[in-house]
XYZ file of C-alpha atoms in Angstrom:
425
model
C -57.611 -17.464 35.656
C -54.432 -17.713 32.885
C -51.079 -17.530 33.882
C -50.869 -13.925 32.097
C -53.853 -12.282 34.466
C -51.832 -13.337 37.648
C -48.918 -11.054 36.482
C -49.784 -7.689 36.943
C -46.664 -4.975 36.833
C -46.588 -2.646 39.254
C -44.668 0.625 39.725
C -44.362 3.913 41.028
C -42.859 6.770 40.390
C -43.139 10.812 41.823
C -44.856 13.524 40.189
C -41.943 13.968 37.754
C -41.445 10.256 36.600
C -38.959 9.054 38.594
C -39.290 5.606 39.368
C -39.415 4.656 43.377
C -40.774 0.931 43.174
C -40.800 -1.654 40.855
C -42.321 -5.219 41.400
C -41.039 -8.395 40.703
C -43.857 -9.149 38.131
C -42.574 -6.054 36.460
C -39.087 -7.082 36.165
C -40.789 -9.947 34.262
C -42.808 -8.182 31.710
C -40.528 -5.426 31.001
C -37.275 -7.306 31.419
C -35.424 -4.438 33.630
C -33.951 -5.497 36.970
C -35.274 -3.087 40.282
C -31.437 -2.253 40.811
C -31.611 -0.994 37.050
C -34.861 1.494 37.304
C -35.498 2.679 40.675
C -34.156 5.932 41.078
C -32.218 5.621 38.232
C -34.747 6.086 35.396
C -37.913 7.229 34.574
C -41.243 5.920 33.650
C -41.387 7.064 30.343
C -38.846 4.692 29.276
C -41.468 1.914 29.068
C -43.404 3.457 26.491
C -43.078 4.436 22.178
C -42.030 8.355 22.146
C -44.936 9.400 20.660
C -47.042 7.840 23.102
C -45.401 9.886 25.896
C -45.433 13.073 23.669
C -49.376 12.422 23.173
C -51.190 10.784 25.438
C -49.190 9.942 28.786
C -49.820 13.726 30.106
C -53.747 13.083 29.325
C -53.594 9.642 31.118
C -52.080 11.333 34.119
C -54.730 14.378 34.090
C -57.206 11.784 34.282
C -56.086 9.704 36.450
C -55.689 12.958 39.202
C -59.176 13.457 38.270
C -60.460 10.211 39.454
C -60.332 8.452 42.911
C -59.884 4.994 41.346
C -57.595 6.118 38.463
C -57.840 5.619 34.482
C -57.700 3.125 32.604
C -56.613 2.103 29.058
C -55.076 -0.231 26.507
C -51.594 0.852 24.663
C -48.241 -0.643 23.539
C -45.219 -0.797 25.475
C -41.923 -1.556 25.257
C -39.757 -4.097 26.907
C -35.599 -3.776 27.816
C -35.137 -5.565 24.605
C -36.667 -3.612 22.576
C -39.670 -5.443 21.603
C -43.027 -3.680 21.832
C -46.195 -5.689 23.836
C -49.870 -4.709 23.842
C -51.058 -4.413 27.558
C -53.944 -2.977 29.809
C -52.880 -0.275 31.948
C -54.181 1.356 34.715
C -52.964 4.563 36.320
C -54.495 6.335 39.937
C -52.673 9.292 41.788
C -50.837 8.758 44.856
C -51.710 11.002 47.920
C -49.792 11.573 51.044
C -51.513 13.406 53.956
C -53.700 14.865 51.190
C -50.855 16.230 48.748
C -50.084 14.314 45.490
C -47.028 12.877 45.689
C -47.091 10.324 42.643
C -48.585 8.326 40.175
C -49.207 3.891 40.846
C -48.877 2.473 37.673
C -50.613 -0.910 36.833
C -49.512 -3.124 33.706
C -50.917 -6.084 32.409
C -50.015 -7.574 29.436
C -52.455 -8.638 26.813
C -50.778 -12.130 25.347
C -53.319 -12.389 21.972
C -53.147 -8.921 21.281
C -50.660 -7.647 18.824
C -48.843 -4.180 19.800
C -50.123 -2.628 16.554
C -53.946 -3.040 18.138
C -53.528 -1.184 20.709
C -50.857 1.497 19.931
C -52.795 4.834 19.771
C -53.047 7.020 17.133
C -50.224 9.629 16.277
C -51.638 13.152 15.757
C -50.001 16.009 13.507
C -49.781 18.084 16.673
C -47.998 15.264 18.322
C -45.600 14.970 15.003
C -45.095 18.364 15.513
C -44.207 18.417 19.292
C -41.606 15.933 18.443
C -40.025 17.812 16.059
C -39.755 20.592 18.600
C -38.701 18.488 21.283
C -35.790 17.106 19.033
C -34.344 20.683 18.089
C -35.572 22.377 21.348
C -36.632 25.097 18.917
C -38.488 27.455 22.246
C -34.844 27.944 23.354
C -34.111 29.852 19.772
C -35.680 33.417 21.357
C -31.580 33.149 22.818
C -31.169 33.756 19.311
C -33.884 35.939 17.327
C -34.193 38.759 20.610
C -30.132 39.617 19.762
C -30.691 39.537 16.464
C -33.969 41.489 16.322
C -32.111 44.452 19.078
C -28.898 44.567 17.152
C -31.294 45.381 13.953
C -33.200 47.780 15.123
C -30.333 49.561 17.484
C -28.072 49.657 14.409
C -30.998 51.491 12.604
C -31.420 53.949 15.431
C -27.203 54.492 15.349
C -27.256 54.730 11.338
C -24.737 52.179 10.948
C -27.275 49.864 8.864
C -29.997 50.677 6.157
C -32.932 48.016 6.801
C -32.457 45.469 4.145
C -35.577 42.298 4.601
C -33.380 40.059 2.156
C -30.504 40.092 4.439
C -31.667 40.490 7.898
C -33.700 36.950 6.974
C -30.321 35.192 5.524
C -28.618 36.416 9.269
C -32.007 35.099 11.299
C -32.339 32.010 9.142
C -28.603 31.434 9.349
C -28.327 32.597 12.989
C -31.520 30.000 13.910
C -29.581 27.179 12.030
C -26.379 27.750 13.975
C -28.407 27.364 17.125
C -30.393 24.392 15.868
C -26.927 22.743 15.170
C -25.766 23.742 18.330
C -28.363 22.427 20.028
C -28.473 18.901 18.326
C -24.763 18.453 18.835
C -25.057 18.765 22.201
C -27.612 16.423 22.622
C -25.840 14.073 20.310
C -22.631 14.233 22.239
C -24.368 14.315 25.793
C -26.025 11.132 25.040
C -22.919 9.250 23.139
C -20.828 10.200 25.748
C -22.985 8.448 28.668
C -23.839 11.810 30.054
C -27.504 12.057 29.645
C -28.155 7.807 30.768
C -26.939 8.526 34.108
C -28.970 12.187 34.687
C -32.392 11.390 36.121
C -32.446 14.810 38.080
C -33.305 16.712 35.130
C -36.057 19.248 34.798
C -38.169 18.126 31.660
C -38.055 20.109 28.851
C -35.299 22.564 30.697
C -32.222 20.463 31.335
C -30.980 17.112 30.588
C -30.904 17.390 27.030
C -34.170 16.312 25.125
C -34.606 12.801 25.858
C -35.249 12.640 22.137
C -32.783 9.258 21.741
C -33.779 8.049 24.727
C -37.567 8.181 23.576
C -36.872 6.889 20.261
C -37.639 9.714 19.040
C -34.507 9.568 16.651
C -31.705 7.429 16.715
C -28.028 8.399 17.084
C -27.127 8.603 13.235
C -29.809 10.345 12.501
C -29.361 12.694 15.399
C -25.734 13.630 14.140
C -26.717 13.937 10.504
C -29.488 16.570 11.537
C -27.147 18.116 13.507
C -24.756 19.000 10.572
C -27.385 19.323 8.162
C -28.123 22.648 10.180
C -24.939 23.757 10.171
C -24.691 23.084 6.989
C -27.889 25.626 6.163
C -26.100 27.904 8.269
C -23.057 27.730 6.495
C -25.253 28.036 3.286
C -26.839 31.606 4.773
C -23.452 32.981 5.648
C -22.341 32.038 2.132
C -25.159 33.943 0.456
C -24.839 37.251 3.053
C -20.796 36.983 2.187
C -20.882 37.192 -1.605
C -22.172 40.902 -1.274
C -18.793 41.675 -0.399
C -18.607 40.565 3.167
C -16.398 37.850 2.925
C -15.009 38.592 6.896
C -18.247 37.366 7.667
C -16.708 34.116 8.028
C -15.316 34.432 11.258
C -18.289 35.196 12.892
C -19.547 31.895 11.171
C -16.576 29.948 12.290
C -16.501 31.130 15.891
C -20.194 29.954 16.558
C -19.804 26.586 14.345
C -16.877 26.027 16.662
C -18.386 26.636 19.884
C -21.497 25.076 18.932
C -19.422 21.893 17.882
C -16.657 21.707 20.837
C -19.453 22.482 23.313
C -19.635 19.130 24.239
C -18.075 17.518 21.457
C -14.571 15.727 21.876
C -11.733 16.744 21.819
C -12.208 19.589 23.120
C -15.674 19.350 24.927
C -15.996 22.929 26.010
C -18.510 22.224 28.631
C -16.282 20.607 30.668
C -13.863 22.831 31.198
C -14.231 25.204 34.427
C -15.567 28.347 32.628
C -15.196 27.823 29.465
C -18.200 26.890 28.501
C -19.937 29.570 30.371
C -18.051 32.360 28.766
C -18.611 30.720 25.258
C -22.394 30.963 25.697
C -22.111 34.297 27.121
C -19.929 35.250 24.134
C -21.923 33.471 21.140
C -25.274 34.537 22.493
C -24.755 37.985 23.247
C -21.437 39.926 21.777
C -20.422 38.251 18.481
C -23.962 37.793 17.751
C -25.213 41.248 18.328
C -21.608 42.081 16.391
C -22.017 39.879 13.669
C -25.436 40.740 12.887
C -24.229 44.224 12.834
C -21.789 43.472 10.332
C -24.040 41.122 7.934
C -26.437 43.889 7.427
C -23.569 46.666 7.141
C -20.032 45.015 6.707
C -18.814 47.399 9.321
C -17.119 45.650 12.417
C -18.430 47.497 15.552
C -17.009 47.097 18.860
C -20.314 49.107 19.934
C -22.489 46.245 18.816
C -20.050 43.809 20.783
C -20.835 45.836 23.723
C -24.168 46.255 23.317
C -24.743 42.306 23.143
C -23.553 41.981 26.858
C -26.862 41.933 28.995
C -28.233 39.879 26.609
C -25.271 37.292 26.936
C -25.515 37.313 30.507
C -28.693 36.597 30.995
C -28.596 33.586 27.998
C -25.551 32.518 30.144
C -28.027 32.731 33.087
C -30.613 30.773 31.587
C -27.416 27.931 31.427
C -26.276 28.527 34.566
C -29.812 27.480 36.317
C -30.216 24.808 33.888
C -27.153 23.093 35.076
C -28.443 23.058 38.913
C -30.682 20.232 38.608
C -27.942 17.980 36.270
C -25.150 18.504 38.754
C -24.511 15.602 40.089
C -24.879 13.370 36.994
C -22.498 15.814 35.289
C -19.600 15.751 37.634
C -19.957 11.511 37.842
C -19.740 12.325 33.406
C -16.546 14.781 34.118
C -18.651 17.890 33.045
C -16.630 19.910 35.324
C -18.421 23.530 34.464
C -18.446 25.939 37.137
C -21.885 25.216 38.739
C -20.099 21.995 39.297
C -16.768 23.680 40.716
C -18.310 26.250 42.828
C -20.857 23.708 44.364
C -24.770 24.458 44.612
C -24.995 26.820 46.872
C -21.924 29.083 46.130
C -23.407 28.683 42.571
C -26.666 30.314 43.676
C -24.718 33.706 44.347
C -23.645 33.082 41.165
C -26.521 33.317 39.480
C -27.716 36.617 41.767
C -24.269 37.926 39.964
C -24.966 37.350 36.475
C -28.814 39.178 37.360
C -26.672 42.035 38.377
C -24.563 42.311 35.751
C -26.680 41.664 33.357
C -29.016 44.730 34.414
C -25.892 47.220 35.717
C -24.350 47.102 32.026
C -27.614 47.731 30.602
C -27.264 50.776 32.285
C -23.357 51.452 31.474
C -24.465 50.909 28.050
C -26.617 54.034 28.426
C -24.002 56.122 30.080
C -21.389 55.400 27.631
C -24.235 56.908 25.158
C -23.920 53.128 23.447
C -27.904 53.374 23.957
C -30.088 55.838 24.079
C -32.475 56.973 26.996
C -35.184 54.294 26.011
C -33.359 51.152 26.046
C -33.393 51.724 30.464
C -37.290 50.493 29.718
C -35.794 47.149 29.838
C -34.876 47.978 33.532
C -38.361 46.770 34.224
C -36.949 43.062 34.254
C -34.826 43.675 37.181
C -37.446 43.142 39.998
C -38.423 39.819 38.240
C -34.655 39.022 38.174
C -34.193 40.027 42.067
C -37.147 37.543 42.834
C -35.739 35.079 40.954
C -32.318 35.283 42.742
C -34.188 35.016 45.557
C -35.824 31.807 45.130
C -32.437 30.287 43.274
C -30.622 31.255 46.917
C -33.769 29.264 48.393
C -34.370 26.524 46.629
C -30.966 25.465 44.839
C -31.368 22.390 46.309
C -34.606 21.194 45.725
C -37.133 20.735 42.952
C -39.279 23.893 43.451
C -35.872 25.835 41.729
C -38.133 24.503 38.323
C -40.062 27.504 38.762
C -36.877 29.769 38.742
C -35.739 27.728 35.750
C -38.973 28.494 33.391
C -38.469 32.566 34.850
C -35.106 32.953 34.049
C -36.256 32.393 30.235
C -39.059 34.748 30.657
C -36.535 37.409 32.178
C -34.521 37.157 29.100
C -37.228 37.199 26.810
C -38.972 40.132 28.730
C -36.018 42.050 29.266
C -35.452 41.722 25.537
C -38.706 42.450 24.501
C -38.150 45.518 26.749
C -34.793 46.421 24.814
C -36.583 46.399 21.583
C -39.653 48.417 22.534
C -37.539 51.027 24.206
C -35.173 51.227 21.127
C -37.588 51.574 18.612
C -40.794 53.527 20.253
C -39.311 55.798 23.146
């Protein structure tokens, strides 16, 4: 038998990736120390992006399919950076018949180049990373204000429905958000934050992983980032020439928080509130507002009002998200007020924000801001009082996930809601 069969790599890691063992022989082939992985990182850190984007969630399915796992041939890469062609072979771990885990087996393949065995790259997978770099699900925080300012400023005859401009304000809305969203994962990563967070839900919190995936590098991360503010800056110029020129501060105030968020000096995030009340603000009030004024160049308090449930519950969405990256984000000094309150005081919190959220839906309508049809979007409350429910529960553990996927569905929902109400009742 050669030298190279003897060495076989073995790890494991939980349902989610995390890694809990790591063998000597896989300290050799992968270069990592034990210290360095277990508990500390994940197991998608040994493989090219797009393999984990498409084909590491088919391996697994597989291998929970069959008692004596799958197995394949793919590329890998070392601590280095240098990619190696292996054989790899993955079976489920059970404990007292529940699966607990995956058992990872690596062997490398010494006369086999890494482009051999690297599988193929599909457009779908192209296009998942492109999604996973921007985050683009998380712009319905975006298009539901813009879509219910629209059609409640029809309804109040403030605005005359013009397609040309309402798709300058979602284009440059969507933009501002995109840039937004990139900064903060540029920032998050640069500044150490995201390396030392392996508590994160995937796909919810934690950032995107894109970097860490090499998905995109740093450089390229940042210039995408203002490249969409830049767009956005472009569709706020356009919308501004037809005589809206005040349009600007609505630009500045969400290139700024988007920016600052977590970018130094300032790094928003971090500051005991702050952050929470910019989301809140961005996502709800002075976009509902601006909207308003883009498609009127009238400056409505009413729309700033109206965009308040909608800002809660987008702040809500953040507030959840930052359960699971607690810990890592107090070690980064991202001091925001899930942090300062603690996890369980923080759980009330989020019961709050439901509450609010909801009640000023209804102020909304007895301040005749709304009419009668907007209370449809009542219909989210019960979702939102299970919700609080299992937050109060399970703020500690990792069956909150399911909280943290229904707290976007009660914002999209309740939105949906909004705009049904508004237009058809």
């Amino acid at each position: 038998m050669a030298e190279s069969d003897k060495i076989v790599s073995i790890i494991t890691c939980d349902t989610e990736g995390r890694i809990e063992s790591f063998n000597e022989h896989a300290e050799k082939i992968f270069g990592y120390t034990a210290d360095e992985v277990i508990g500390k990182k994940r197991v998608s850190l040994f493989s090219p992006g797009m393999v984990v984007l498409g084909h590491v969630a088919n391996w697994l399915k597989k291998a929970r399919q069959n008692k004596n796992g799958y197995t394949t041939k793919s590329t890998f890469i070392r601590k280095d950076g240098t990619q190696f062609a292996a054989e790899f072979t993955c079976t489920a771990t059970m404990k007292d018949g529940k699966h607990i885990g995956y058992c990872g087996r690596t062997k490398e393949l010494v006369d086999t180049s890494p482009e051999e065995t690297m599988p193929k790259t599909s457009l779908l997978t192209k296009i998942i990373s492109i999604v996973a770099i921007t985050r683009l699900p998380f712009l319905s925080a975006t298009w539901i204000p813009i879509i219910a300012s629209v059609v409640w400023g029809i309804h109040e005859e403030l605005i005359t429905m013009n397609w040309m401009t309402f798709t300058l304000v979602f284009l440059g809305g969507s933009f501002l958000h995109l840039a937004a969203n990139t900064y903060n994962d540029y920032f998050d990563w640069t500044s150490g934050t995201d390396q030392i967070n392996n508590d994160y839900f995937l796909q919810l919190s934690g950032g995107s992983r894109a970097i860490e995936l090499g998905l995109i590098t740093e450089k390229q991360l940042f210039k995408l980032a203002t490249t969409f503010l830049a767009l956005a800056g472009l569709a706020g110029l356009i919308i501004m020439l037809d005589n809206k020129v005040e349009l600007l501060y609505y630009g500045l105030a969400g290139a700024f928080s988007g920016y600052f968020y977590t970018g130094y000096p300032l790094r928003l995030v971090a500051r005991k509130g702050i952050g929470e009340l910019l989301i809140g603000l961005n996502y709800g009030p002075l976009m509902t507002m601006g909207a308003i004024f883009a498609m009127s160049g009238i400056h409505s308090w009413d729309a700033f009002l109206f965009g308040i449930p909608l800002g809660l519950l987008t702040t809500a969405i953040l507030w959840i998200n930052q359960f699971p990256d607690s810990k890592s984000d107090e070690i980064a000094g991202k001091h925001h007020l899930v942090v300062v309150l603690g996890l369980e005081k923080a759980s009330w919190g989020y019961l709050i924000l439901m509450l609010a959220a909801f009640g000023s839906i209804y102020a909304l309508y007895t301040y005749d801001i709304v009419e009668q049809g907007a209370l449809l979007s009542l219909l989210g409350l019960p979702i939102a009082l299970y919700y609080s429910y299992q937050v109060i529960r399970n703020y500690n553990t990792r069956e909150l996930a399911g909280a943290n996927w229904g707290t976007i569905g009660i914002h999209a929902i309740t939105g949906i809601l909004l705009i049904v109400g508004l237009e058809y009742i």
